[in-house]
CSV table of C-alpha atoms and ligand atoms in Angstrom, one decimal:
chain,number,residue,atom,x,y,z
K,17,UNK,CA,-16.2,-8.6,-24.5
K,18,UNK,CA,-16.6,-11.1,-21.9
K,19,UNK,CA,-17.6,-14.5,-22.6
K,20,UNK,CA,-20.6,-14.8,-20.1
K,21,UNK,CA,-22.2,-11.6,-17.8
K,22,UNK,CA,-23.1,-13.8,-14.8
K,23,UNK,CA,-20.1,-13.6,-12.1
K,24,UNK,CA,-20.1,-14.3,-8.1
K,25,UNK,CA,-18.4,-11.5,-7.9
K,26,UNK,CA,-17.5,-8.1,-9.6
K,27,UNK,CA,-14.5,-6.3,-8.4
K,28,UNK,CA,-14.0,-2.4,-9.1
K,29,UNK,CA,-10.5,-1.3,-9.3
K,30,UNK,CA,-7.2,-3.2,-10.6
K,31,UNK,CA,-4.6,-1.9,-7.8
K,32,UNK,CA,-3.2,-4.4,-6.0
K,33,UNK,CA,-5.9,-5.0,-3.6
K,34,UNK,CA,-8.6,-5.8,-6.8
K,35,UNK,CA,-5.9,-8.0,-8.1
K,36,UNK,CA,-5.1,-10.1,-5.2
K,37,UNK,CA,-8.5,-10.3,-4.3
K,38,UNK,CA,-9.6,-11.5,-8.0
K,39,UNK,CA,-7.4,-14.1,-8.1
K,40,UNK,CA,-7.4,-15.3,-4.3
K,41,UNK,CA,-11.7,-15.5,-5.0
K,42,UNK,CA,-10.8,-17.7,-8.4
K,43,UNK,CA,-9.6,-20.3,-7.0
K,44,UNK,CA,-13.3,-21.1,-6.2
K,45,UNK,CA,-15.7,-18.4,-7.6
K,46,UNK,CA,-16.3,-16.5,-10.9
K,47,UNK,CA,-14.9,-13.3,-10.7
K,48,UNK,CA,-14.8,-10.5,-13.3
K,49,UNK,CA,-12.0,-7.5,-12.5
K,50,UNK,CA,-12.8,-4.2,-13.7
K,51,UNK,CA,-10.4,-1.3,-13.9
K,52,UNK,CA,-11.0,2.3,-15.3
K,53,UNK,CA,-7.2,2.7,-16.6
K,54,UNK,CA,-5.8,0.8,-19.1
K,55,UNK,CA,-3.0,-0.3,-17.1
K,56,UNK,CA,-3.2,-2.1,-14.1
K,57,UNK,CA,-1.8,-0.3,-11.1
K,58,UNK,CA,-1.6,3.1,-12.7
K,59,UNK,CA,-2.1,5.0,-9.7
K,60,UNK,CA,-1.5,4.1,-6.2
K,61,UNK,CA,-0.4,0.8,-6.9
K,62,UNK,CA,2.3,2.2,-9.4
K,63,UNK,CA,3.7,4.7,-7.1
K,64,UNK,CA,4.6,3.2,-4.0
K,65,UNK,CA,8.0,3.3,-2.5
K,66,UNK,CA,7.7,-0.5,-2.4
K,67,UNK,CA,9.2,-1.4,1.0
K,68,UNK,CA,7.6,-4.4,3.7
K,69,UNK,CA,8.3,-3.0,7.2
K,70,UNK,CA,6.5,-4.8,9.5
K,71,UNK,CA,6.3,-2.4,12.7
K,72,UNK,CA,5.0,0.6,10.6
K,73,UNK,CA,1.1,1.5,11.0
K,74,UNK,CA,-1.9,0.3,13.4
K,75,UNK,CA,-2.3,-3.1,15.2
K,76,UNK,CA,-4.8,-4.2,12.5
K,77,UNK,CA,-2.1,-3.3,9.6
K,78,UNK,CA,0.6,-4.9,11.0
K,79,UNK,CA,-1.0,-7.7,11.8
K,80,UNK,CA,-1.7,-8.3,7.9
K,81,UNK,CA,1.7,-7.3,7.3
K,82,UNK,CA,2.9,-10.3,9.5
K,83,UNK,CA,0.7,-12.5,7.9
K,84,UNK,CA,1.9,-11.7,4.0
K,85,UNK,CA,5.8,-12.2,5.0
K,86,UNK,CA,5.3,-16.0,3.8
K,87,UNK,CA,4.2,-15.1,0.6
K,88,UNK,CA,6.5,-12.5,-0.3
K,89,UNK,CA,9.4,-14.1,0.7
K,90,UNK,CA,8.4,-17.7,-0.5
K,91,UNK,CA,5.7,-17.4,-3.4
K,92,UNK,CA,4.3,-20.6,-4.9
K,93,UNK,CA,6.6,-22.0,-7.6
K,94,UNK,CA,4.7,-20.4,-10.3
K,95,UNK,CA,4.0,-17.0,-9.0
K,96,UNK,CA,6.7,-15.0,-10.2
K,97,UNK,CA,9.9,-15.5,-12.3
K,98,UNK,CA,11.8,-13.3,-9.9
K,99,UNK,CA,11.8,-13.1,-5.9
K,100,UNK,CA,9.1,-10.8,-4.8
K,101,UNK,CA,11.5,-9.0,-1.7
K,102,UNK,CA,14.8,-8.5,-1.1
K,103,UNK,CA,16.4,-7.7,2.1
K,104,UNK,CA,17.1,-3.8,2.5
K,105,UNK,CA,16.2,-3.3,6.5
K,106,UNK,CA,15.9,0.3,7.6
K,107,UNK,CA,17.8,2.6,9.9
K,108,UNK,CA,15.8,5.0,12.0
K,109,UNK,CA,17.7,8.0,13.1
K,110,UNK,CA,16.8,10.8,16.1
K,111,UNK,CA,18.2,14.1,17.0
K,112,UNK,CA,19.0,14.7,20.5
K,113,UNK,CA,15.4,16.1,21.1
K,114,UNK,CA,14.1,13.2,19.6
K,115,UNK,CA,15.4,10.7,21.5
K,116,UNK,CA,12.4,10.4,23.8
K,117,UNK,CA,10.4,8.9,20.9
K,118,UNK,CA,13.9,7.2,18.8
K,119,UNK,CA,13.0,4.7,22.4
K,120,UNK,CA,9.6,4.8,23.3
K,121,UNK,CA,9.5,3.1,19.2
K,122,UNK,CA,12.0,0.7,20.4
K,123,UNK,CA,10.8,-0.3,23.4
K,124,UNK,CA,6.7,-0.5,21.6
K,125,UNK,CA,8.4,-3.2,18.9
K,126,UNK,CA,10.5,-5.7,21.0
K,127,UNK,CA,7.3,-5.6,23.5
K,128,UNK,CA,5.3,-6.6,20.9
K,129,UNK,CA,8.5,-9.4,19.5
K,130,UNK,CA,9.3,-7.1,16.9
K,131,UNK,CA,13.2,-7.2,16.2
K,132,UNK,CA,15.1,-3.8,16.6
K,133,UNK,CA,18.6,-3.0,17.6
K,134,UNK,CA,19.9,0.1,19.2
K,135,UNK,CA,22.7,1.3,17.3
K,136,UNK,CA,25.1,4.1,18.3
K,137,UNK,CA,25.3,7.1,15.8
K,138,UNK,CA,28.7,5.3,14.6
K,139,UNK,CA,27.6,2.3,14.0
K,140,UNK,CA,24.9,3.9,11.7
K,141,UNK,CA,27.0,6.1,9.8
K,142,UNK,CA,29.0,2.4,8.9
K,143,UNK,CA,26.0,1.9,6.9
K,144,UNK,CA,25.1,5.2,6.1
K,145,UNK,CA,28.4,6.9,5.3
K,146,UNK,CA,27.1,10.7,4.6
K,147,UNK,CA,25.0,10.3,7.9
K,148,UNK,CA,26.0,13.8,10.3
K,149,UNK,CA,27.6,12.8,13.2
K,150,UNK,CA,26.6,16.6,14.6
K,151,UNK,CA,22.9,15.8,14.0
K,152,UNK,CA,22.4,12.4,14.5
K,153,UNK,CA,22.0,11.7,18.6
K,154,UNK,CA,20.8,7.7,18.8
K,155,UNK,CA,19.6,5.2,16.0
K,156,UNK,CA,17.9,1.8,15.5
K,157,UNK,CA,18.0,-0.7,12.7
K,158,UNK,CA,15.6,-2.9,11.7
K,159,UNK,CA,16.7,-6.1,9.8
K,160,UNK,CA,12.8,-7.6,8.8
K,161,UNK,CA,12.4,-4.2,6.0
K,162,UNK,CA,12.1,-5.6,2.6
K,163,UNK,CA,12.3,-4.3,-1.0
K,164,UNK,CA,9.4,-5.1,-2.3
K,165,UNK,CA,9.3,-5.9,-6.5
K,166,UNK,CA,5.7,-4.3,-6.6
K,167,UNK,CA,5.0,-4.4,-10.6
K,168,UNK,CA,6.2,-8.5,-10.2
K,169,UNK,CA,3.4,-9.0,-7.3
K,170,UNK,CA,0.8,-7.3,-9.4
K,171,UNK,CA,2.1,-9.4,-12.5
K,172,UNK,CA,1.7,-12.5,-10.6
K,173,UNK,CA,-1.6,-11.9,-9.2
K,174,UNK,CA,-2.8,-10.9,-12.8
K,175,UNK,CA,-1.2,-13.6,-14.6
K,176,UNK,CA,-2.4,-16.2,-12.1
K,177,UNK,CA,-5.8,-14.8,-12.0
K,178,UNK,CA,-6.2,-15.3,-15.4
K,179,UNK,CA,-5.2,-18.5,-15.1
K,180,UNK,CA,-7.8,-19.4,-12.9
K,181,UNK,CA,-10.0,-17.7,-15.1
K,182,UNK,CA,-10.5,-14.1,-14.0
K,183,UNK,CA,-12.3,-11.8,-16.5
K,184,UNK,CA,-10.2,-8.5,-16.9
K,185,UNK,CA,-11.8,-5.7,-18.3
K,186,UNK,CA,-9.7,-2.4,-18.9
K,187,UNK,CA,-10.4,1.5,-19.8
K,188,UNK,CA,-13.7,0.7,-18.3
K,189,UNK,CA,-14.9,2.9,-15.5
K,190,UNK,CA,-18.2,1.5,-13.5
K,191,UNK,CA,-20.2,4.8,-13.3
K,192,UNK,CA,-22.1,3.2,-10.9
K,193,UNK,CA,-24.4,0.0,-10.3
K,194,UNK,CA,-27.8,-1.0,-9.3
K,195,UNK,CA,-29.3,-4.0,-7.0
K,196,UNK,CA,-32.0,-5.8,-8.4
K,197,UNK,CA,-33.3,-9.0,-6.3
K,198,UNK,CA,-30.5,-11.2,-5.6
K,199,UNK,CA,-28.0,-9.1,-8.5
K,200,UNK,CA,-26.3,-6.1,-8.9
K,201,UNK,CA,-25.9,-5.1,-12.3
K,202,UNK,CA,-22.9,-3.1,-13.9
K,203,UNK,CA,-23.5,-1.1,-17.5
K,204,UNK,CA,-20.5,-1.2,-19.5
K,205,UNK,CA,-18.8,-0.6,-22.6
K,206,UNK,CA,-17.8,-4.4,-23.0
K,207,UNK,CA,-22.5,-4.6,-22.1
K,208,UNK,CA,-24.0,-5.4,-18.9
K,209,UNK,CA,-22.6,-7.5,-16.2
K,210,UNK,CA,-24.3,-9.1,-13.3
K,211,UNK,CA,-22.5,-10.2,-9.7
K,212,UNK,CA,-23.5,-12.0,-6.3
K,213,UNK,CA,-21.4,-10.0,-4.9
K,214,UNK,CA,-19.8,-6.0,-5.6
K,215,UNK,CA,-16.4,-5.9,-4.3
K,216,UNK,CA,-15.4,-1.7,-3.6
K,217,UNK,CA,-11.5,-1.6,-4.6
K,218,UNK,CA,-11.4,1.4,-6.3
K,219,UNK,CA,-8.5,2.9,-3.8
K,220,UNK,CA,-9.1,6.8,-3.2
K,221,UNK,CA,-12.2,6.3,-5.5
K,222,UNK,CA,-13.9,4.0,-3.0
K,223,UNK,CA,-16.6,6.7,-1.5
K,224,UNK,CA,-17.3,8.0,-4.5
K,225,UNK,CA,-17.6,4.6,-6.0
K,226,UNK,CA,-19.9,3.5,-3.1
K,227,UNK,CA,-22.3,6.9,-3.5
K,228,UNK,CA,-23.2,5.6,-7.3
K,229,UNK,CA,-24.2,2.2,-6.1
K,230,UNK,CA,-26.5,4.4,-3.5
K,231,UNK,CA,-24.1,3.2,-0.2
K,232,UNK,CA,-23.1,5.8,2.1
K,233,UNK,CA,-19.6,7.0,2.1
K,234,UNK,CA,-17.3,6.2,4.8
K,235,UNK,CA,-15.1,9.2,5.4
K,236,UNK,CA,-12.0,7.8,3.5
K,237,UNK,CA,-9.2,10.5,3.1
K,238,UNK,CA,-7.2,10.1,0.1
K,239,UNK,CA,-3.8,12.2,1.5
K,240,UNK,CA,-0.9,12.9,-1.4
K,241,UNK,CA,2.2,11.8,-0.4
K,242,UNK,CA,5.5,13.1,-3.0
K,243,UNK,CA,8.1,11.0,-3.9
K,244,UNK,CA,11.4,12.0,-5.9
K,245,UNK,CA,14.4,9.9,-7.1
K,246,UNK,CA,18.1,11.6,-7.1
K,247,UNK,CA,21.2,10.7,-7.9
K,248,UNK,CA,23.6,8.8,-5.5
K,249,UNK,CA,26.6,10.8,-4.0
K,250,UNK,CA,29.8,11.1,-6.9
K,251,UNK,CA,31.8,7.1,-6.4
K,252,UNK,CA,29.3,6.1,-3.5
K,253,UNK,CA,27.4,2.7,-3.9
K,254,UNK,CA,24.5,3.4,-1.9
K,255,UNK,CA,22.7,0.0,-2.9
K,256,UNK,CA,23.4,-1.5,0.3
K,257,UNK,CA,21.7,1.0,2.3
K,258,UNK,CA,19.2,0.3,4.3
K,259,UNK,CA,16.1,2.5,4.1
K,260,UNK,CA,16.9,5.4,6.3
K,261,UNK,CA,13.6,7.4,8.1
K,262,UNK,CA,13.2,10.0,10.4
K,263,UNK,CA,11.9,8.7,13.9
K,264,UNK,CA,8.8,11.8,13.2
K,265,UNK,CA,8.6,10.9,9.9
K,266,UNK,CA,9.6,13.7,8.6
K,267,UNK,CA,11.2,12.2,5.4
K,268,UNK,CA,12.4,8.8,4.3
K,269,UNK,CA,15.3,7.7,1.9
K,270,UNK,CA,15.9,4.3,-0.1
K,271,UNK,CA,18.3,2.8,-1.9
K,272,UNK,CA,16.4,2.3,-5.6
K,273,UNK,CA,17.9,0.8,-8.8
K,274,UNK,CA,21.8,2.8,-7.9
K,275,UNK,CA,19.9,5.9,-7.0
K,276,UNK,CA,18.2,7.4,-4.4
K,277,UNK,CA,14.3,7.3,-3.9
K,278,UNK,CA,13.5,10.4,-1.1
K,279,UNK,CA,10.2,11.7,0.3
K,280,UNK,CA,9.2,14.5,2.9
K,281,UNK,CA,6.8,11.7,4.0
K,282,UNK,CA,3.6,14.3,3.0
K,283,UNK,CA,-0.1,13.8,3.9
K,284,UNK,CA,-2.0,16.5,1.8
K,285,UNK,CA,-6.1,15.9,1.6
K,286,UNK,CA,-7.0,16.0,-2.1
K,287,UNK,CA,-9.7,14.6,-3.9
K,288,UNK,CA,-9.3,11.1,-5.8
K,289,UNK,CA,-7.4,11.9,-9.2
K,290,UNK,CA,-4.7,11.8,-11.2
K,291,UNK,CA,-2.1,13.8,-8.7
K,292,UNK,CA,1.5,15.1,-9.4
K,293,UNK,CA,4.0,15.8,-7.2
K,294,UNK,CA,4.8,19.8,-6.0
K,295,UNK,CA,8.2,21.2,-6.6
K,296,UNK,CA,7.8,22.5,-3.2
K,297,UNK,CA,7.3,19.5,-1.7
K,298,UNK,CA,10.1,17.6,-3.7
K,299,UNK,CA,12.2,20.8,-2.2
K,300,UNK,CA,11.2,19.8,1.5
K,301,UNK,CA,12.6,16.2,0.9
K,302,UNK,CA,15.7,17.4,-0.5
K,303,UNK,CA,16.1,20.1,2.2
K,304,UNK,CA,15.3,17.6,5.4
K,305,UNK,CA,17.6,14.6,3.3
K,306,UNK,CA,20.7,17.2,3.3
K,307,UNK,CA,19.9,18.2,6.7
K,308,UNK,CA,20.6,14.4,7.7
K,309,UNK,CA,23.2,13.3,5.3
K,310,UNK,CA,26.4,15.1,3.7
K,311,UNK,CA,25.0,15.0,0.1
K,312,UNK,CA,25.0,17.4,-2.6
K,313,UNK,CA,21.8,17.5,-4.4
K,314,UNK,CA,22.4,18.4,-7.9
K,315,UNK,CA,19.8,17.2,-9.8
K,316,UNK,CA,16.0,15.4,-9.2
K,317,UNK,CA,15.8,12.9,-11.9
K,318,UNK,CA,12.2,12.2,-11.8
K,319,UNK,CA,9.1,13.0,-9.3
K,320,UNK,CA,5.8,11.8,-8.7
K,321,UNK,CA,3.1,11.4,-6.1
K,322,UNK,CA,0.2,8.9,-5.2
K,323,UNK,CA,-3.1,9.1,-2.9
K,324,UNK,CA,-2.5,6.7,0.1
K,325,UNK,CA,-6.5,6.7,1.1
K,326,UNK,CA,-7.5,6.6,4.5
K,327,UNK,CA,-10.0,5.8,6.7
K,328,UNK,CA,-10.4,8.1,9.5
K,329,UNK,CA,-8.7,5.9,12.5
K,330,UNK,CA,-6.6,4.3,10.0
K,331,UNK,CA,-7.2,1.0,10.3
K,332,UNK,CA,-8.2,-1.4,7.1
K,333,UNK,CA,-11.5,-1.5,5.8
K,334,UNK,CA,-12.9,-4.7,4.7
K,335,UNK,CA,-16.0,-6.7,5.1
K,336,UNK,CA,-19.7,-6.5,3.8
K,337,UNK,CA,-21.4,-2.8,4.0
K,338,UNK,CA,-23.7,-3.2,7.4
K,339,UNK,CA,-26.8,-1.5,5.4
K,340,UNK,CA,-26.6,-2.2,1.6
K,341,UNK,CA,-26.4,-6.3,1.1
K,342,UNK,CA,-23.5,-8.0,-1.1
K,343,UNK,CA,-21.5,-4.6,-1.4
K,344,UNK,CA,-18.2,-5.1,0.0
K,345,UNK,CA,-15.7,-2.8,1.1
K,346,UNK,CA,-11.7,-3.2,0.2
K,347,UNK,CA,-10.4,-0.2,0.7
K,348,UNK,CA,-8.5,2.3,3.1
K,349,UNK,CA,-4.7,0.3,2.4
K,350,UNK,CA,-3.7,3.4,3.8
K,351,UNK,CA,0.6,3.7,3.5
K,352,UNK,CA,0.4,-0.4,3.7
K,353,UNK,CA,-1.8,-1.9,0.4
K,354,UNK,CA,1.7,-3.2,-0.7
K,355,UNK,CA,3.0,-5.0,2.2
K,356,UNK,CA,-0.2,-6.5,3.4
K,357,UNK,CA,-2.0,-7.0,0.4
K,358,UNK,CA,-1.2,-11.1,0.9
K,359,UNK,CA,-2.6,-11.4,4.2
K,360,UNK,CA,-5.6,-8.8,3.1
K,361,UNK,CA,-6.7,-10.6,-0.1
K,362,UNK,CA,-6.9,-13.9,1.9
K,363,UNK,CA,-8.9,-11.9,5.1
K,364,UNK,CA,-11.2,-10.2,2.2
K,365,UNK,CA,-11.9,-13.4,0.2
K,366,UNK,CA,-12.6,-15.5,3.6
K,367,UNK,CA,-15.4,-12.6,4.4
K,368,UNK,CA,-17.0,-11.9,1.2
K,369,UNK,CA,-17.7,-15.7,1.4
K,370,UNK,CA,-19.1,-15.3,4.6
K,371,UNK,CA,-16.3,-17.4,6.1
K,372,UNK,CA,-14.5,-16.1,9.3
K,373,UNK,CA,-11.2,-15.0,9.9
K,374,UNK,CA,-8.2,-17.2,8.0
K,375,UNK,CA,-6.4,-19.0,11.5
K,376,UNK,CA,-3.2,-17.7,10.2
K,377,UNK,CA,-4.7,-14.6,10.6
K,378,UNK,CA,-6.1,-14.9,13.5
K,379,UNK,CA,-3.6,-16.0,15.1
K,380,UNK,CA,-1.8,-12.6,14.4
K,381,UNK,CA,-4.4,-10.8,16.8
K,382,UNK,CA,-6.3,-10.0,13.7
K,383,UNK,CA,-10.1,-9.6,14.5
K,384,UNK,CA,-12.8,-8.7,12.0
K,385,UNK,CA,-14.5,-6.1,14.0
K,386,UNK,CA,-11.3,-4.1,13.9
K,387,UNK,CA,-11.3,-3.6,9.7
K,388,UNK,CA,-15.4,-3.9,9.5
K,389,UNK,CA,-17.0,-1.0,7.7
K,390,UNK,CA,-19.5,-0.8,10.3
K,391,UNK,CA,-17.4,1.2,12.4
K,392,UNK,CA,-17.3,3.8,10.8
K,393,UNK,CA,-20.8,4.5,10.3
I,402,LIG,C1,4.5,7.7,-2.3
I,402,LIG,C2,3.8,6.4,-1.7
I,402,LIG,C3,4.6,5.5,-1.1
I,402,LIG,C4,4.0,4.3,-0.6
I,402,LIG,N1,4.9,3.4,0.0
I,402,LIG,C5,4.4,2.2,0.3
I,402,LIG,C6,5.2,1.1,0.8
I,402,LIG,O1,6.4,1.3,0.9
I,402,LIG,N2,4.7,-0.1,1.1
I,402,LIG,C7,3.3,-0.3,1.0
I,402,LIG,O2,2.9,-1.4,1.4
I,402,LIG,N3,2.5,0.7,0.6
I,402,LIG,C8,3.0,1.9,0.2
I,402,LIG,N4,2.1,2.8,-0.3
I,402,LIG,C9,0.7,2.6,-0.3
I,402,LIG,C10,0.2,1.7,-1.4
I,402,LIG,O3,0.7,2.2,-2.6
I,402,LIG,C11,-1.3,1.7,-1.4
I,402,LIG,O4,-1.8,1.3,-0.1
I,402,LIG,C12,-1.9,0.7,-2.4
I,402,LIG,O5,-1.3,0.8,-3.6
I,402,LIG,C13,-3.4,0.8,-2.5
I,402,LIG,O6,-3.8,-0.1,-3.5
I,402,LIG,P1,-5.3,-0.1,-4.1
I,402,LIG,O7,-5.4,-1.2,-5.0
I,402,LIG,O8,-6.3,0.1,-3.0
I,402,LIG,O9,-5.4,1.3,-4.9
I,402,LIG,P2,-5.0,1.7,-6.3
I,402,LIG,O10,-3.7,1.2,-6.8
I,402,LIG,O11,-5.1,3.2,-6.4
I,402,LIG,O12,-6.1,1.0,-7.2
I,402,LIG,C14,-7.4,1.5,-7.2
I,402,LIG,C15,-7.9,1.3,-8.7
I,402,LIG,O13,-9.3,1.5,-8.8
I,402,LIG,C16,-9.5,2.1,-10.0
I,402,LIG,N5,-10.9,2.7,-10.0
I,402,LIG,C17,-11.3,3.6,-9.2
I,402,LIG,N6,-12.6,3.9,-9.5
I,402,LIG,C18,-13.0,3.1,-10.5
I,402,LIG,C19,-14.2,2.9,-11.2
I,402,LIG,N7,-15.3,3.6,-10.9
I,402,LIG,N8,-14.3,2.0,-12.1
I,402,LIG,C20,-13.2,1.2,-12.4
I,402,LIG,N9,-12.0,1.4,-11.8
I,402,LIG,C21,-11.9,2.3,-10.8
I,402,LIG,C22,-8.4,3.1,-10.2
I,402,LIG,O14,-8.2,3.4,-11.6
I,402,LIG,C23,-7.3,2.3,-9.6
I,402,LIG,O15,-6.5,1.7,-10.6
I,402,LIG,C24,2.6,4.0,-0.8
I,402,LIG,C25,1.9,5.0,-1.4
I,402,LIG,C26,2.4,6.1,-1.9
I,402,LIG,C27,1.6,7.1,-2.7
């Protein structure tokens, strides 16, 4: 039960986008986090494949991805116990019809500054050794991929929001809230809270969440995306690999813990829930892996899936709702909540203060009107 009701602000949803928000806002507001699991990062948070690769997803995206390397790779003294990356980098391969693309990719990235080597399809089975010569035409590397140690960013953000004095409330879901003057007002188990501000962090929940505060949904998609871990080849060490993807996406494979983390790279529409992954999508990851590399795959050790939720150009959402005041959107991380969730929690605290775009930010090309909610309405 909390101590006090009254809060600037309420946030709904303890992935890592509530988190880092609730802890970036109390350094300097009052800020209660409430989450409708017991556990923190249960769902998308929890399921990610926990890699920082700058180039991958919209301007907007990347742009907070750029902006959240500092942090990653050089937290505050009293973030985290352990580093919060490691260097993995990724190799992206084509088949001779897929060349065409394998350099248009290239070509897009160095343009832009991004840094990406062409490699021939020797010098990519060096790091790859089961790699098919016969299949693989051209490849690229890309040395700014990171491991990401997802449940030690979460931790930190937790653990140093409560330090600043967050208010955590678990196995509480907000079935919806009501504006009264200047105020909503939440009904809980814990009793009634009131915030300044409603902060929308409730991940593929976020329309739905929004439609029992009476705001008008947004569109967001959640999509399922499957992910499966297997076991590396017989006397391989396979944790120097880079991430290896298919330049279509078509599926993806990292290096995770001495095994091997895989994925058809999916995006099925589902509703926000609890979702699972589908043996017959676990089967199209292992089929497109051993088209790619000389593996046997005897046995899937574990599966699972997440929602990565969407808005419909797939760029971030995050600023004030243009026709219900103090509800504020933090939602649509898409494939990226992980990698930019830094950069994002900074961008989302600076607005929901009414305060402009952080200069770091900025100075990444990052402009509000390209993650404001209003443009989707
Ligand atoms: C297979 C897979 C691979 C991925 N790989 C990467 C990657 O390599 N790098 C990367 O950066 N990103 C990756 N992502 C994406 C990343 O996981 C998401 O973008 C990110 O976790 C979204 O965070 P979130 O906090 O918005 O959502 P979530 O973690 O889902 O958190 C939302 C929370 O809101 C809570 N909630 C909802 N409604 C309510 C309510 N009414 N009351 C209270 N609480 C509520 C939910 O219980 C949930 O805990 C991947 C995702 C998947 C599924």
């Amino acid at each position: 039960v909390p101590d006090t009701k009254e809060f600037d602000f309420l946030i709904v949803g303890s992935g890592i986008a509530g988190a880092s928000l609730a802890d970036t806002l109390a350094a300097s507001a009052s800020v209660a986090l409430i989450e409708a699991e017991d556990q923190p990062g249960y769902h998308a948070t929890g399921r990610s494949a926990a890699l920082f690769a700058p180039n991958y997803g919209s301007a907007p995206f990347r742009a907070l991805a750029r902006a959240s390397a500092q942090f990653l790779r050089q937290p505050p003294a009293d973030f985290s116990a352990r580093p919060l990356v490691l260097a993995r980098g990724s190799l992206n391969v084509a088949r001779s019809e897929q060349l065409p693309q394998l350099e248009t990719a290239a070509a897009e990235i160095r343009a832009r500054g991004g840094r990406i080597d062409a490699l021939t399809p020797q010098q990519a089975r060096a790091l790859i050794p089961p790699l098919r010569l016969e299949v693989i035409a051209g490849a690229t590397y890309e040395p700014d991929v990171l491991d990401i140690d997802v449940a030690a960013l979460l931790q930190g953000y937790l653990r140093r929001g409560r330090a600043r004095g967050v208010t955590l409330l678990r196995g509480e879901r907000v079935a919806g809230a009501r504006r009264q003057g200047e105020r909503w007002r939440v009904q809980l188990r814990a009793g009634e809270l009131h915030g300044r501000v409603l902060v929308n962090a409730a991940g593929a929940w976020a329309d739905a969440f929004a439609v029992s505060c009476g705001v008008r949904p947004l569109g967001l998609r959640p999509l399922r995306r499957t992910a499966a871990v297997i076991d590396a080849p017989a006397g391989m060490d396979v944790n120097a690999w880079p991430a290896l993807f298919d330049i279509d996406e078509q599926f993806y494979v990292k290096p995770d813990a001495g095994r091997l983390l895989i994925s058809p790279a999916d995006e099925e529409p589902l509703p926000a829930g609890d979702v699972y992954a589908d043996d017959l999508m676990v089967a199209v990851a292992v089929d497109r892996i051993q088209q790619a590399l000389d593996l046997e795959v005897r046995r899937v050790a574990h599966s699972w899936a997440g929602l990565r939720t969407f808005a419909r150009d797939r760029d971030p959402v995050i600023g004030f709702d243009p026709e219900l005041p103090g509800f504020f959107w933090l939602c649509g991380q898409g494939g990226y909540g992980i990698q930019t969730a830094a950069a994002a929690a900074a961008l989302a605290a600076s607005l929901a203060q009414r305060e402009g775009v952080p200069p770091a930010l900025a100075a990444e090309g990052l402009d509000a009107a390209q993650v404001d909610p209003a443009r989707l309405r």
